[in-house]
XYZ file of C-alpha atoms in Angstrom:
751
model
C 0.073 0.030 0.122
C 0.918 3.475 -0.485
C 2.662 4.878 2.608
C 3.401 8.695 2.227
C 4.866 10.854 5.549
C 4.354 14.559 4.616
C 7.001 16.179 6.347
C 7.817 19.200 3.692
C 4.985 20.213 1.677
C 5.668 23.288 -1.598
C 7.847 23.395 -4.396
C 11.444 21.935 -4.502
C 13.733 23.358 -7.345
C 16.150 21.207 -9.176
C 18.861 22.154 -11.836
C 19.963 18.789 -13.125
C 19.503 15.185 -13.081
C 22.039 12.934 -11.837
C 22.302 9.034 -12.361
C 24.198 7.112 -9.780
C 25.527 3.624 -10.882
C 22.296 1.325 -11.808
C 19.779 4.906 -12.327
C 20.920 5.869 -15.817
C 18.361 4.105 -17.499
C 15.355 5.891 -14.998
C 17.430 9.236 -15.065
C 18.118 9.396 -19.135
C 13.988 8.661 -19.190
C 13.229 11.530 -17.256
C 15.654 13.973 -18.430
C 14.061 12.845 -22.399
C 11.026 13.713 -21.100
C 11.684 17.030 -19.465
C 13.260 17.940 -22.157
C 10.106 17.476 -24.324
C 8.170 19.307 -21.693
C 10.382 22.536 -21.449
C 11.620 22.779 -24.432
C 15.474 22.583 -23.799
C 17.570 19.872 -22.403
C 18.270 19.354 -18.627
C 22.035 19.108 -17.373
C 23.214 15.818 -16.507
C 26.189 17.370 -14.563
C 26.023 17.072 -10.724
C 24.911 20.687 -9.313
C 24.118 22.303 -6.127
C 20.135 21.589 -6.641
C 20.427 18.381 -8.483
C 17.701 15.657 -8.700
C 19.583 12.591 -8.009
C 18.219 8.943 -9.211
C 20.305 5.975 -7.995
C 19.759 2.262 -6.247
C 19.284 3.003 -2.409
C 22.500 1.514 -1.335
C 24.274 3.708 -4.100
C 22.991 7.107 -2.659
C 25.465 7.633 -0.371
C 28.380 7.750 -2.213
C 26.730 10.224 -5.240
C 26.287 12.800 -2.470
C 28.519 15.390 -1.241
C 30.139 14.738 1.982
C 28.527 17.127 3.792
C 24.707 15.764 2.890
C 25.741 12.032 3.815
C 24.794 12.586 7.431
C 21.412 13.942 6.609
C 20.821 11.348 4.363
C 21.323 8.732 6.598
C 19.171 10.312 9.098
C 16.254 10.501 6.379
C 17.034 7.359 4.423
C 14.320 4.883 4.171
C 15.459 1.747 6.110
C 13.145 -1.093 4.544
C 11.664 -0.882 1.081
C 9.184 -3.173 -0.968
C 10.685 -4.892 -3.573
C 8.780 -2.297 -6.263
C 8.838 0.608 -4.065
C 10.585 4.148 -4.663
C 11.472 6.878 -1.971
C 11.601 10.467 -2.327
C 13.916 12.498 0.083
C 14.831 16.238 0.419
C 18.449 16.536 1.175
C 19.606 19.819 1.754
C 18.394 21.644 -1.349
C 18.647 18.059 -3.535
C 16.123 16.043 -4.093
C 17.008 12.035 -4.037
C 14.724 9.543 -6.013
C 15.530 5.916 -4.330
C 14.581 2.527 -4.930
C 15.810 -1.228 -4.251
C 15.065 -1.974 -8.022
C 15.381 -0.655 -11.496
C 11.485 -0.392 -11.983
C 11.490 1.388 -8.614
C 13.850 4.168 -10.132
C 11.263 4.382 -13.203
C 8.214 4.625 -11.111
C 10.241 7.199 -9.253
C 10.881 9.068 -12.487
C 7.267 8.922 -13.409
C 6.492 10.744 -10.008
C 8.855 13.142 -10.802
C 7.202 14.081 -14.071
C 3.648 14.054 -12.299
C 4.974 16.243 -9.756
C 6.717 18.965 -12.269
C 5.508 22.294 -12.441
C 6.891 25.271 -14.423
C 10.452 25.301 -14.399
C 11.948 22.260 -13.221
C 9.815 22.834 -9.831
C 8.366 19.442 -7.752
C 5.115 20.072 -6.310
C 3.581 18.506 -3.201
C 5.368 16.183 -0.601
C 9.274 15.666 -0.476
C 9.253 12.757 2.226
C 7.385 9.922 0.364
C 7.618 6.205 0.641
C 5.705 4.704 -2.178
C 4.701 1.291 -3.038
C 2.018 -0.103 -5.090
C -1.086 -1.706 -3.503
C -1.286 -4.377 -6.118
C 1.659 -6.414 -7.505
C 0.322 -7.259 -11.022
C -0.352 -3.977 -13.345
C -0.076 -4.848 -16.800
C -1.485 -3.918 -20.042
C -2.038 -6.234 -23.105
C -0.404 -5.620 -26.661
C -1.654 -7.331 -29.412
C 0.475 -7.067 -32.528
C -2.224 -8.813 -34.584
C -4.435 -7.674 -37.648
C -7.786 -7.349 -35.579
C -5.951 -4.689 -33.356
C -7.240 -0.826 -34.219
C -3.557 0.495 -34.014
C -0.724 -1.839 -32.756
C -0.365 -3.876 -36.182
C 0.878 -1.166 -37.795
C 3.417 0.476 -34.962
C 7.338 0.189 -35.250
C 9.081 -0.858 -32.551
C 10.581 2.696 -31.854
C 6.545 3.524 -31.158
C 6.158 0.507 -29.079
C 9.043 1.937 -26.994
C 7.994 4.912 -26.119
C 4.312 3.786 -25.351
C 5.981 0.934 -22.875
C 8.267 3.655 -21.415
C 5.524 5.898 -20.674
C 3.395 3.333 -19.049
C 5.958 2.435 -16.958
C 6.408 5.948 -15.775
C 2.688 5.770 -14.440
C 3.035 2.615 -12.875
C 3.229 -0.736 -15.004
C 4.833 -3.689 -13.782
C 4.936 -5.542 -17.184
C 3.481 -5.827 -20.917
C 1.902 -8.710 -22.052
C 1.697 -9.809 -25.716
C -0.358 -12.036 -27.685
C 1.377 -15.270 -29.437
C 1.599 -14.473 -33.507
C -1.047 -17.444 -33.734
C -4.239 -16.602 -32.017
C -8.250 -16.391 -33.399
C -6.421 -13.981 -36.374
C -5.321 -13.476 -39.637
C -1.895 -14.729 -39.873
C -0.373 -11.092 -40.761
C -1.671 -7.715 -41.433
C -0.988 -5.767 -44.441
C -0.054 -2.698 -42.144
C 2.663 -4.623 -40.185
C 5.883 -2.666 -40.606
C 7.917 -5.963 -39.600
C 7.193 -9.319 -38.708
C 5.559 -10.338 -35.563
C 8.331 -12.674 -33.905
C 11.179 -9.582 -34.376
C 8.619 -7.044 -33.244
C 7.242 -9.402 -29.883
C 11.072 -9.966 -29.330
C 11.787 -6.421 -29.479
C 9.258 -5.746 -27.377
C 10.521 -8.209 -24.613
C 13.567 -6.606 -24.673
C 11.827 -2.836 -24.481
C 10.362 -4.178 -21.175
C 13.299 -5.827 -19.480
C 15.419 -2.901 -19.889
C 12.816 -0.814 -17.844
C 13.208 -3.817 -15.149
C 9.461 -4.461 -15.945
C 7.844 -7.982 -16.740
C 7.582 -9.448 -19.902
C 4.402 -11.925 -20.453
C 2.894 -14.147 -23.217
C -0.853 -14.565 -23.707
C -0.744 -17.923 -25.456
C -4.379 -19.314 -26.412
C -4.839 -23.106 -26.916
C -6.459 -23.576 -30.562
C -5.874 -27.527 -31.164
C -8.093 -30.500 -30.827
C -5.612 -32.130 -28.011
C -7.518 -35.035 -28.375
C -6.132 -36.379 -31.562
C -2.688 -37.799 -31.657
C 0.374 -36.090 -31.958
C -1.365 -32.816 -31.368
C -0.492 -31.761 -27.601
C 3.575 -32.756 -28.649
C 2.868 -30.381 -31.915
C 1.428 -27.860 -29.688
C 4.430 -27.878 -27.663
C 7.125 -28.225 -30.205
C 5.329 -24.575 -31.270
C 5.636 -23.061 -27.887
C 9.092 -24.089 -27.441
C 10.010 -22.250 -30.774
C 8.352 -19.654 -29.748
C 9.873 -18.874 -26.134
C 13.440 -19.671 -27.931
C 12.368 -16.591 -30.455
C 11.352 -14.349 -27.507
C 13.537 -12.905 -24.200
C 12.583 -14.191 -20.894
C 9.046 -14.617 -20.624
C 8.247 -14.148 -16.778
C 4.794 -15.138 -16.847
C 2.692 -17.332 -19.497
C -1.295 -16.920 -19.637
C -3.428 -19.806 -20.981
C -7.038 -18.742 -21.409
C -9.347 -21.465 -21.451
C -11.391 -19.924 -23.849
C -12.082 -16.477 -26.132
C -10.332 -17.695 -27.958
C -9.537 -21.653 -27.308
C -12.158 -24.346 -26.523
C -10.175 -26.710 -24.277
C -12.355 -28.309 -21.764
C -10.753 -28.022 -17.809
C -8.880 -31.546 -18.002
C -7.593 -31.178 -21.139
C -6.797 -27.373 -20.317
C -4.966 -28.437 -17.455
C -3.071 -31.230 -18.989
C -1.673 -29.178 -21.727
C -1.198 -26.125 -19.374
C 1.235 -28.291 -17.092
C 3.250 -29.223 -20.594
C 3.463 -25.858 -21.096
C 4.724 -24.744 -17.808
C 7.258 -27.285 -17.947
C 8.715 -26.264 -21.330
C 8.414 -22.176 -20.383
C 10.365 -22.987 -16.896
C 12.991 -24.941 -18.712
C 13.677 -21.661 -20.113
C 12.993 -19.718 -17.091
C 12.830 -21.695 -13.928
C 10.669 -18.511 -12.152
C 8.182 -18.306 -15.027
C 4.599 -17.834 -13.751
C 1.461 -19.880 -15.222
C -2.298 -18.732 -15.108
C -4.952 -20.054 -16.769
C -8.614 -18.758 -17.057
C -12.232 -20.092 -16.746
C -13.340 -18.256 -20.185
C -15.811 -19.548 -22.033
C -16.610 -22.546 -20.072
C -20.570 -23.913 -19.570
C -21.652 -24.408 -16.081
C -20.717 -28.205 -16.128
C -17.237 -27.058 -17.373
C -16.814 -24.347 -14.314
C -17.609 -27.382 -11.965
C -14.955 -29.369 -13.853
C -12.507 -26.709 -13.480
C -13.077 -26.320 -9.777
C -12.509 -30.123 -9.488
C -9.090 -29.684 -11.084
C -7.997 -26.970 -8.824
C -8.975 -28.924 -5.910
C -6.388 -31.339 -7.266
C -3.693 -28.591 -5.961
C -1.590 -28.489 -9.123
C 1.430 -27.215 -7.862
C 2.689 -26.305 -10.913
C 0.050 -23.322 -11.552
C 0.623 -19.797 -10.309
C -2.836 -18.925 -10.376
C -5.895 -17.823 -12.304
C -7.205 -14.888 -14.403
C -10.691 -13.560 -14.861
C -12.048 -11.877 -17.839
C -14.421 -11.843 -20.497
C -16.717 -14.478 -21.335
C -16.846 -15.945 -17.509
C -20.222 -17.045 -16.734
C -19.027 -17.558 -12.933
C -19.332 -13.795 -11.441
C -15.749 -12.977 -9.891
C -16.958 -13.330 -6.271
C -18.256 -16.928 -6.758
C -14.906 -18.012 -8.417
C -12.856 -16.416 -5.837
C -15.287 -18.459 -3.367
C -14.367 -21.927 -5.342
C -11.058 -21.376 -6.119
C -8.260 -22.452 -3.636
C -6.975 -19.938 -1.515
C -3.716 -20.934 -2.675
C -4.211 -19.727 -5.683
C -4.102 -15.911 -6.011
C -6.656 -14.341 -9.079
C -5.736 -11.693 -11.198
C -8.268 -9.595 -13.461
C -8.250 -9.554 -17.132
C -10.474 -6.555 -17.704
C -11.857 -5.347 -20.856
C -11.594 -1.611 -20.860
C -11.953 -1.123 -24.593
C -15.289 -1.945 -25.275
C -18.222 -0.259 -24.853
C -21.173 -3.015 -25.802
C -21.197 -6.686 -26.199
C -18.511 -6.227 -23.743
C -17.778 -7.294 -20.228
C -18.888 -3.789 -18.759
C -20.966 -2.393 -21.529
C -21.792 1.337 -21.022
C -25.066 1.854 -18.880
C -28.309 2.392 -21.025
C -26.055 3.717 -23.810
C -28.601 5.236 -26.670
C -28.807 3.250 -29.728
C -27.500 6.557 -31.853
C -24.373 6.192 -30.335
C -23.995 2.562 -30.070
C -24.966 2.542 -34.249
C -22.245 5.094 -34.718
C -19.292 5.299 -32.848
C -19.466 1.353 -32.323
C -18.499 -0.649 -29.525
C -14.502 0.207 -30.204
C -14.442 3.579 -29.940
C -12.485 5.974 -28.387
C -13.755 5.472 -24.669
C -12.799 7.274 -21.345
C -14.642 6.193 -18.691
C -12.921 7.438 -15.696
C -15.777 7.148 -13.076
C -17.211 4.208 -13.889
C -13.679 2.336 -14.252
C -12.641 3.793 -10.971
C -16.011 2.315 -9.690
C -15.036 -1.331 -11.046
C -11.604 -1.343 -10.063
C -12.592 -0.611 -6.328
C -15.621 -3.159 -6.761
C -13.492 -6.265 -8.254
C -9.805 -5.391 -7.409
C -9.907 -6.275 -3.780
C -10.429 -9.906 -4.385
C -7.465 -10.150 -6.715
C -3.535 -9.223 -6.454
C -3.886 -6.809 -9.872
C -4.566 -6.943 -13.371
C -3.335 -7.142 -17.004
C -6.130 -5.293 -18.689
C -7.103 -6.286 -21.906
C -7.074 -3.871 -24.846
C -7.424 -3.584 -28.588
C -5.259 -0.710 -29.004
C -4.958 2.847 -28.210
C -9.036 3.579 -28.175
C -8.878 3.188 -24.476
C -5.677 5.522 -23.613
C -7.175 7.232 -20.963
C -8.378 3.896 -19.136
C -4.990 2.325 -19.482
C -3.506 5.250 -17.321
C -6.418 5.248 -15.022
C -5.927 1.686 -14.085
C -2.441 2.035 -13.898
C -2.522 4.919 -11.462
C -5.565 2.928 -9.393
C -3.155 -0.206 -9.116
C -0.806 1.967 -6.678
C -3.637 4.325 -5.010
C -6.877 2.693 -5.168
C -8.904 5.572 -3.292
C -7.631 8.244 -5.559
C -10.085 10.149 -7.257
C -10.345 9.471 -10.977
C -10.618 12.900 -11.740
C -7.232 13.932 -10.103
C -5.686 11.270 -12.074
C -7.356 11.900 -15.474
C -5.940 15.641 -14.436
C -2.270 14.337 -14.066
C -3.325 12.477 -17.512
C -3.943 15.774 -19.029
C -0.808 17.569 -17.634
C 1.792 14.963 -17.959
C 0.364 12.605 -21.180
C -2.006 15.054 -23.390
C 0.052 18.079 -22.847
C -2.831 20.264 -20.990
C -4.322 19.726 -17.382
C -7.802 20.485 -18.714
C -7.883 17.425 -20.643
C -8.372 15.468 -17.798
C -11.848 17.302 -17.359
C -12.580 16.629 -20.738
C -12.434 12.810 -20.028
C -14.857 13.037 -17.570
C -16.937 15.437 -19.792
C -16.868 12.632 -22.351
C -18.267 10.392 -19.786
C -21.077 12.320 -19.347
C -21.493 12.970 -22.973
C -22.985 9.421 -23.297
C -25.485 9.701 -20.060
C -29.014 9.622 -21.684
C -30.609 10.878 -25.264
C -27.957 13.001 -26.960
C -30.382 15.056 -28.837
C -31.410 16.314 -25.331
C -28.123 16.628 -23.660
C -26.797 20.165 -24.329
C -23.804 19.217 -22.323
C -22.312 17.548 -25.765
C -22.270 21.326 -27.097
C -20.362 22.533 -23.931
C -17.884 19.333 -24.097
C -17.104 20.608 -27.866
C -16.420 23.973 -26.998
C -14.052 22.461 -23.920
C -11.975 20.653 -26.516
C -11.953 23.722 -28.858
C -9.949 25.262 -25.965
C -7.711 22.404 -25.293
C -3.782 22.815 -26.073
C -1.686 20.041 -27.588
C -0.914 18.597 -30.791
C -0.147 14.843 -30.144
C -2.078 11.970 -30.692
C -3.999 11.867 -27.389
C -5.240 15.551 -27.688
C -6.272 14.722 -31.137
C -8.164 11.326 -29.968
C -10.356 13.489 -27.458
C -11.291 16.084 -30.024
C -12.256 13.452 -32.234
C -14.474 11.714 -29.926
C -15.668 14.760 -29.136
C -16.609 16.149 -32.422
C -18.315 12.754 -33.047
C -20.379 13.037 -29.903
C -21.355 16.379 -31.006
C -22.093 15.278 -34.676
C -24.483 12.383 -33.620
C -26.458 14.969 -31.616
C -26.653 17.603 -34.732
C -27.714 14.357 -36.702
C -30.055 12.919 -34.368
C -31.804 16.133 -33.884
C -32.178 16.762 -37.658
C -33.410 12.926 -37.856
C -36.003 13.485 -35.389
C -37.519 16.637 -37.188
C -37.660 14.529 -40.176
C -39.365 11.612 -38.512
C -41.825 14.091 -37.041
C -42.308 16.021 -40.098
C -43.311 12.754 -41.849
C -45.126 11.079 -39.282
C -47.641 14.276 -39.565
C -47.781 13.979 -43.418
C -48.595 10.296 -43.163
C -51.502 10.446 -40.815
C -53.159 13.007 -43.114
C -52.453 10.740 -46.134
C -49.826 12.810 -47.742
C -46.978 10.478 -49.262
C -45.402 13.176 -51.096
C -45.084 15.060 -48.112
C -43.456 12.661 -45.824
C -41.361 11.603 -48.977
C -40.202 15.249 -49.331
C -39.647 15.356 -45.601
C -36.898 12.448 -45.740
C -35.037 14.262 -48.361
C -34.012 16.885 -45.784
C -30.205 17.142 -44.780
C -28.876 17.005 -41.769
C -28.011 20.621 -41.895
C -24.762 22.857 -42.046
C -23.433 22.256 -38.470
C -23.389 18.445 -39.219
C -21.577 19.059 -42.614
C -18.913 21.317 -40.833
C -18.535 18.634 -37.787
C -18.040 15.818 -40.326
C -15.343 17.789 -42.300
C -13.590 18.124 -38.687
C -13.833 14.270 -37.987
C -12.793 13.169 -40.989
C -9.859 15.465 -40.884
C -8.751 14.532 -37.318
C -9.202 10.843 -38.507
C -6.372 11.566 -40.852
C -4.083 12.958 -38.277
C -4.718 10.429 -35.688
C -3.462 7.798 -38.691
C -0.439 10.045 -39.312
C 0.589 10.163 -35.672
C -0.469 6.996 -33.989
C -1.723 4.616 -36.631
C -5.115 4.823 -35.214
C -7.080 2.921 -37.938
C -10.619 4.761 -38.054
C -11.675 3.295 -41.223
C -11.731 0.139 -43.235
C -11.295 1.648 -46.907
C -9.251 5.036 -45.781
C -6.692 3.239 -43.212
C -6.731 -0.509 -43.776
C -8.736 -1.485 -40.474
C -9.779 -5.148 -40.179
C -13.265 -4.267 -39.466
C -15.758 -1.946 -39.088
C -16.187 -3.164 -35.554
C -12.685 -2.666 -34.597
C -12.614 0.806 -34.121
C -13.264 1.964 -37.763
C -16.323 3.815 -36.671
C -15.251 6.559 -39.098
C -17.111 4.330 -41.713
C -20.433 4.808 -39.814
C -20.546 8.489 -39.653
C -23.372 8.423 -42.444
C -25.434 5.785 -40.730
C -29.151 6.918 -41.126
C -30.475 7.812 -37.672
C -34.251 7.887 -38.658
C -36.040 5.365 -40.345
C -35.920 6.677 -44.332
C -34.301 3.539 -45.323
C -37.007 1.548 -44.289
C -40.145 3.615 -45.075
C -39.486 5.409 -48.483
C -40.209 2.462 -50.313
C -43.421 1.567 -48.411
C -44.569 5.204 -48.422
C -44.231 5.116 -52.221
C -45.959 1.769 -52.508
C -48.675 2.765 -50.286
C -48.945 6.377 -52.106
C -52.811 6.936 -52.456
C -54.162 4.501 -49.282
C -54.652 6.418 -46.653
C -55.236 3.756 -44.420
C -52.020 1.960 -45.127
C -50.017 5.176 -44.784
C -51.209 5.776 -41.475
C -50.229 2.285 -40.559
C -46.768 3.342 -41.508
C -46.778 6.488 -39.091
C -47.973 4.026 -36.075
C -45.231 1.536 -35.484
C -45.919 1.774 -31.993
C -49.804 0.434 -32.780
C -51.044 3.249 -30.739
C -54.391 3.012 -32.668
C -54.845 -0.741 -31.014
C -53.981 0.145 -27.641
C -50.816 -1.568 -27.833
C -48.391 -1.162 -25.016
C -45.117 -0.841 -26.824
C -41.679 -1.512 -25.859
C -38.506 -0.304 -28.306
C -36.330 -2.807 -26.355
C -32.851 -1.168 -26.193
C -33.560 2.381 -26.394
C -33.221 3.405 -22.817
C -36.074 5.777 -23.107
C -38.622 3.705 -24.565
C -38.943 0.547 -23.007
C -41.223 1.176 -19.846
C -42.434 -2.376 -19.116
C -38.537 -3.972 -19.237
C -37.378 -5.093 -15.844
C -34.096 -3.560 -15.284
C -32.951 -5.669 -12.608
C -30.053 -4.581 -10.201
C -28.654 -2.117 -12.714
C -24.855 -1.724 -14.254
C -23.830 0.965 -11.633
C -24.108 -2.127 -8.803
C -23.917 -4.793 -11.236
C -21.423 -3.869 -13.592
C -20.877 -6.783 -15.831
C -24.839 -7.346 -16.261
C -25.388 -10.824 -14.519
C -28.600 -9.589 -13.139
C -29.437 -6.461 -15.353
C -30.929 -6.469 -18.446
C -28.591 -4.873 -21.077
C -29.459 -2.371 -23.743
C -27.727 -3.333 -26.944
C -27.843 -3.318 -31.067
C -27.284 -6.013 -34.031
C -24.588 -5.883 -36.170
C -26.750 -4.210 -38.547
C -27.935 -1.005 -40.186
C -30.481 0.737 -41.759
C -29.128 -0.084 -45.090
C -29.551 -3.841 -44.325
C -33.236 -3.511 -44.241
C -34.161 -3.041 -40.673
C -36.025 -0.360 -38.776
C -34.241 1.256 -36.214
C -36.518 -0.385 -33.589
C -35.630 -3.809 -34.926
C -31.754 -2.742 -34.573
C -31.669 -2.065 -30.968
C -32.573 -4.833 -28.272
C -32.569 -5.802 -24.816
C -30.770 -8.757 -23.786
C -29.741 -10.604 -20.329
C -26.838 -12.983 -19.608
C -26.499 -16.493 -19.192
C -29.270 -17.718 -17.198
C -30.875 -14.486 -16.371
C -34.227 -13.975 -17.710
C -35.238 -11.280 -20.102
C -38.452 -9.908 -17.986
C -41.129 -7.477 -19.005
C -43.919 -6.469 -16.466
C -47.425 -4.953 -17.093
C -49.406 -3.431 -14.509
C -53.321 -1.835 -14.922
C -54.221 -4.453 -17.499
C -58.059 -4.950 -17.692
C -58.796 -8.577 -16.574
C -61.886 -8.588 -18.532
C -60.110 -8.344 -21.782
C -58.021 -10.805 -23.673
C -54.095 -9.976 -24.812
C -52.002 -10.828 -27.421
C -48.266 -10.395 -27.823
C -46.317 -9.506 -30.754
C -42.697 -9.649 -30.227
C -39.852 -8.965 -32.584
C -36.958 -11.580 -32.179
C -33.795 -10.007 -33.191
C -30.272 -9.135 -32.602
C -26.616 -10.604 -32.924
C -26.839 -13.656 -35.303
C -27.169 -15.860 -32.589
C -29.461 -18.756 -32.884
C -30.286 -19.864 -29.688
C -33.657 -21.354 -28.300
C -35.786 -19.497 -26.395
C -38.676 -20.218 -23.778
C -41.168 -17.781 -22.819
C -43.210 -18.390 -19.591
C -46.191 -15.813 -18.173
C -46.127 -15.348 -14.088
C -43.242 -17.932 -13.506
C -45.734 -20.606 -14.122
C -47.263 -20.668 -17.402
C -45.541 -21.751 -20.800
C -46.505 -19.559 -23.436
C -44.113 -21.613 -25.924
C -41.482 -24.042 -25.247
C -37.964 -23.483 -26.069
C -37.804 -22.489 -29.936
C -34.865 -21.120 -32.152
C -35.269 -18.293 -33.764
C -36.271 -18.748 -37.161
C -34.875 -15.621 -38.987
C -33.328 -12.650 -37.902
C -35.440 -10.561 -37.272
C -38.817 -12.775 -36.756
C -41.983 -11.715 -35.766
C -43.459 -14.021 -32.881
C -47.255 -13.709 -32.106
C -48.735 -15.334 -28.939
C -52.316 -15.064 -27.664
C -52.018 -14.565 -23.764
C -54.316 -16.563 -21.758
C -56.634 -15.079 -19.566
C -55.630 -16.784 -16.117
C -52.210 -14.717 -16.808
C -53.898 -11.443 -16.839
C -56.570 -11.708 -14.400
C -55.289 -9.984 -11.537
C -54.458 -7.149 -13.871
C -50.885 -7.807 -14.316
C -48.707 -9.661 -16.446
C -44.831 -11.098 -16.074
C -42.951 -12.250 -18.855
C -39.581 -14.019 -18.876
C -37.444 -15.155 -21.620
C -35.213 -17.727 -20.900
C -32.504 -19.470 -22.996
C -31.424 -23.141 -22.025
C -29.453 -22.983 -18.856
C -26.020 -23.845 -18.134
C -24.317 -22.653 -21.395
C -21.242 -20.860 -21.706
C -19.525 -18.422 -23.875
C -20.147 -14.736 -23.687
C -23.910 -15.502 -22.422
C -25.540 -13.295 -24.747
C -28.050 -14.524 -27.537
C -31.626 -14.046 -26.010
C -32.252 -10.996 -27.263
C -35.769 -9.084 -28.010
C -36.141 -5.912 -30.110
C -39.959 -4.831 -29.523
C -42.650 -6.173 -28.087
C -46.600 -5.099 -28.454
C -49.090 -6.276 -25.882
C -52.259 -5.579 -27.309
C -56.097 -5.879 -25.865
C -58.276 -8.109 -28.049
C -61.374 -5.976 -29.495
C -59.300 -2.699 -29.685
C -60.422 -0.217 -32.458
C -58.221 -1.117 -35.334
């Protein structure tokens, strides 16, 4: 834990940065970053007001004789292996640590404490150590990545250095063979030399180099396990020392627990032949309920070769349940998904479909408040984390997690202020990340805070890619708001025309453009995307920048997705020209003329009968919460917006609707649109917990309309509960029972 005794506060000036024996890496790194910040080189020769960086035992010999006595009085007596100490000795500032990585962390402290002209703010007597020993981030040099597959080793060096300065204990790379294409057209160098270079960079900084190694073969086939071990041996021989090996149970991979443990044991032997200290971790990802029981049974055999368990996406047992079932001898690490907003481990709460449809599941996504709460909920059950990332869209989140790994109770706004000051180049960028998180609360058309956030971004200093990434997100949010307001106006005008039987008027309404403001914002967005590719190789478009897929962060390709129903409606309006009844029906998707109780599931403002459950604030993974999502579709695929958005629940939790105030004297029928992702999992529908309305049956189309008569007994008390379930015990992502729309219609209502 952090232990900081503040004996002297204020400002401490230094005029030179001096490295004692063993301190050169940290001192060189600090001096280089200082030169960037100030625009001039810092002296490296000893001076009266020097900042000295050296291993603790080497400090005394580096000090002037007159200062050695004072150092002996204030020097740290015992230091944790990853800790560092800061002391003021006369006019000198001393950063001391027992290991190289501690000196790098101390250099990072100096950069965060820097104010103005080589002045350090805050406490000058600090004894610091991280709260959690594991603080790693994942680097995927693979085609699916939204950034890293186009990076050179020099770019990786800068990235790893910056994260180490913020307290990272290591980096994890993904093995060249994963659920991915063998190569990317953007690779500046082959995978193996690049991964080896990343390992050397990490070790030069004194931090760990870890390997994520999925098992993709069929290990029940003769010779397949031996072949896999041969591939692992060759890979390890091509890399620097691997300090930890992570083998997932799934995502990717599909090895049942007995097979996973058998192959992982052999992998541990091969890894430890190269480095006896290699730590071996496995995960429960992808297992069904029976697989979890088999996994716990394997752990009960007390596998001495196993270091511990990591817990990440596609884990059907919540972390508290896993921690309770995993023997105490095995530590747990988190593998949190910090880069995705939906179809993800930690979806954005009640994310509006206009954002989901355009910005997608992998946008630039600073979420300081949400992730600080998530960290504090789950980290105490672990010894730390490896953040799962697909590039740099989650840059602010990565830095946030690194600092929380040291000081878990730190206010996320203050961490983001440090991020703005030391990474982006403007402290105001910290407040911008918080404002961007608020942009995603509620309906964008009604959120005028989005325009205030844009004004904040317009005043931001800094021309680096981190500053541009925040600008890009800010402009995108403002563009979504402007386009949604215009789309709502078109829908309203078209609806009025349809109600009066005016097909031409409705078609004219849908020909109205988004407006000049949207055009200007769109132009700004494309310019920022070009700058981000040039500076950081952030691939925001498939055709323009070589992204692997739209869902892999290439949301520039969704910038013009319609936010109204013109694509679906205009051919139907034209076909119904002259038929007032048919035109009026097109204007009444909610079937209000029939007295329907309508839910546009997936739109947080239009699902009044959805039983939300605990809510993502207290249940951030959504194990007991209805989640709003969208299908992998756009209106260009011939879907209405109401069909694209859906509500779902995970694993065995039912998706529930509740109705009150029904007329017990009337019969009702339910019409439901089954639509969503391309799953075809069977669903069962039960009323009031006991009345089966239909047995488990697969969805026969996407979308599919299902109509069911509700037995009068189900509504006899004026209420109705509906619950859709999928078969119990399934694993994988947990998704698949998804409903897009429902109409509960009283029989005998006016048509």
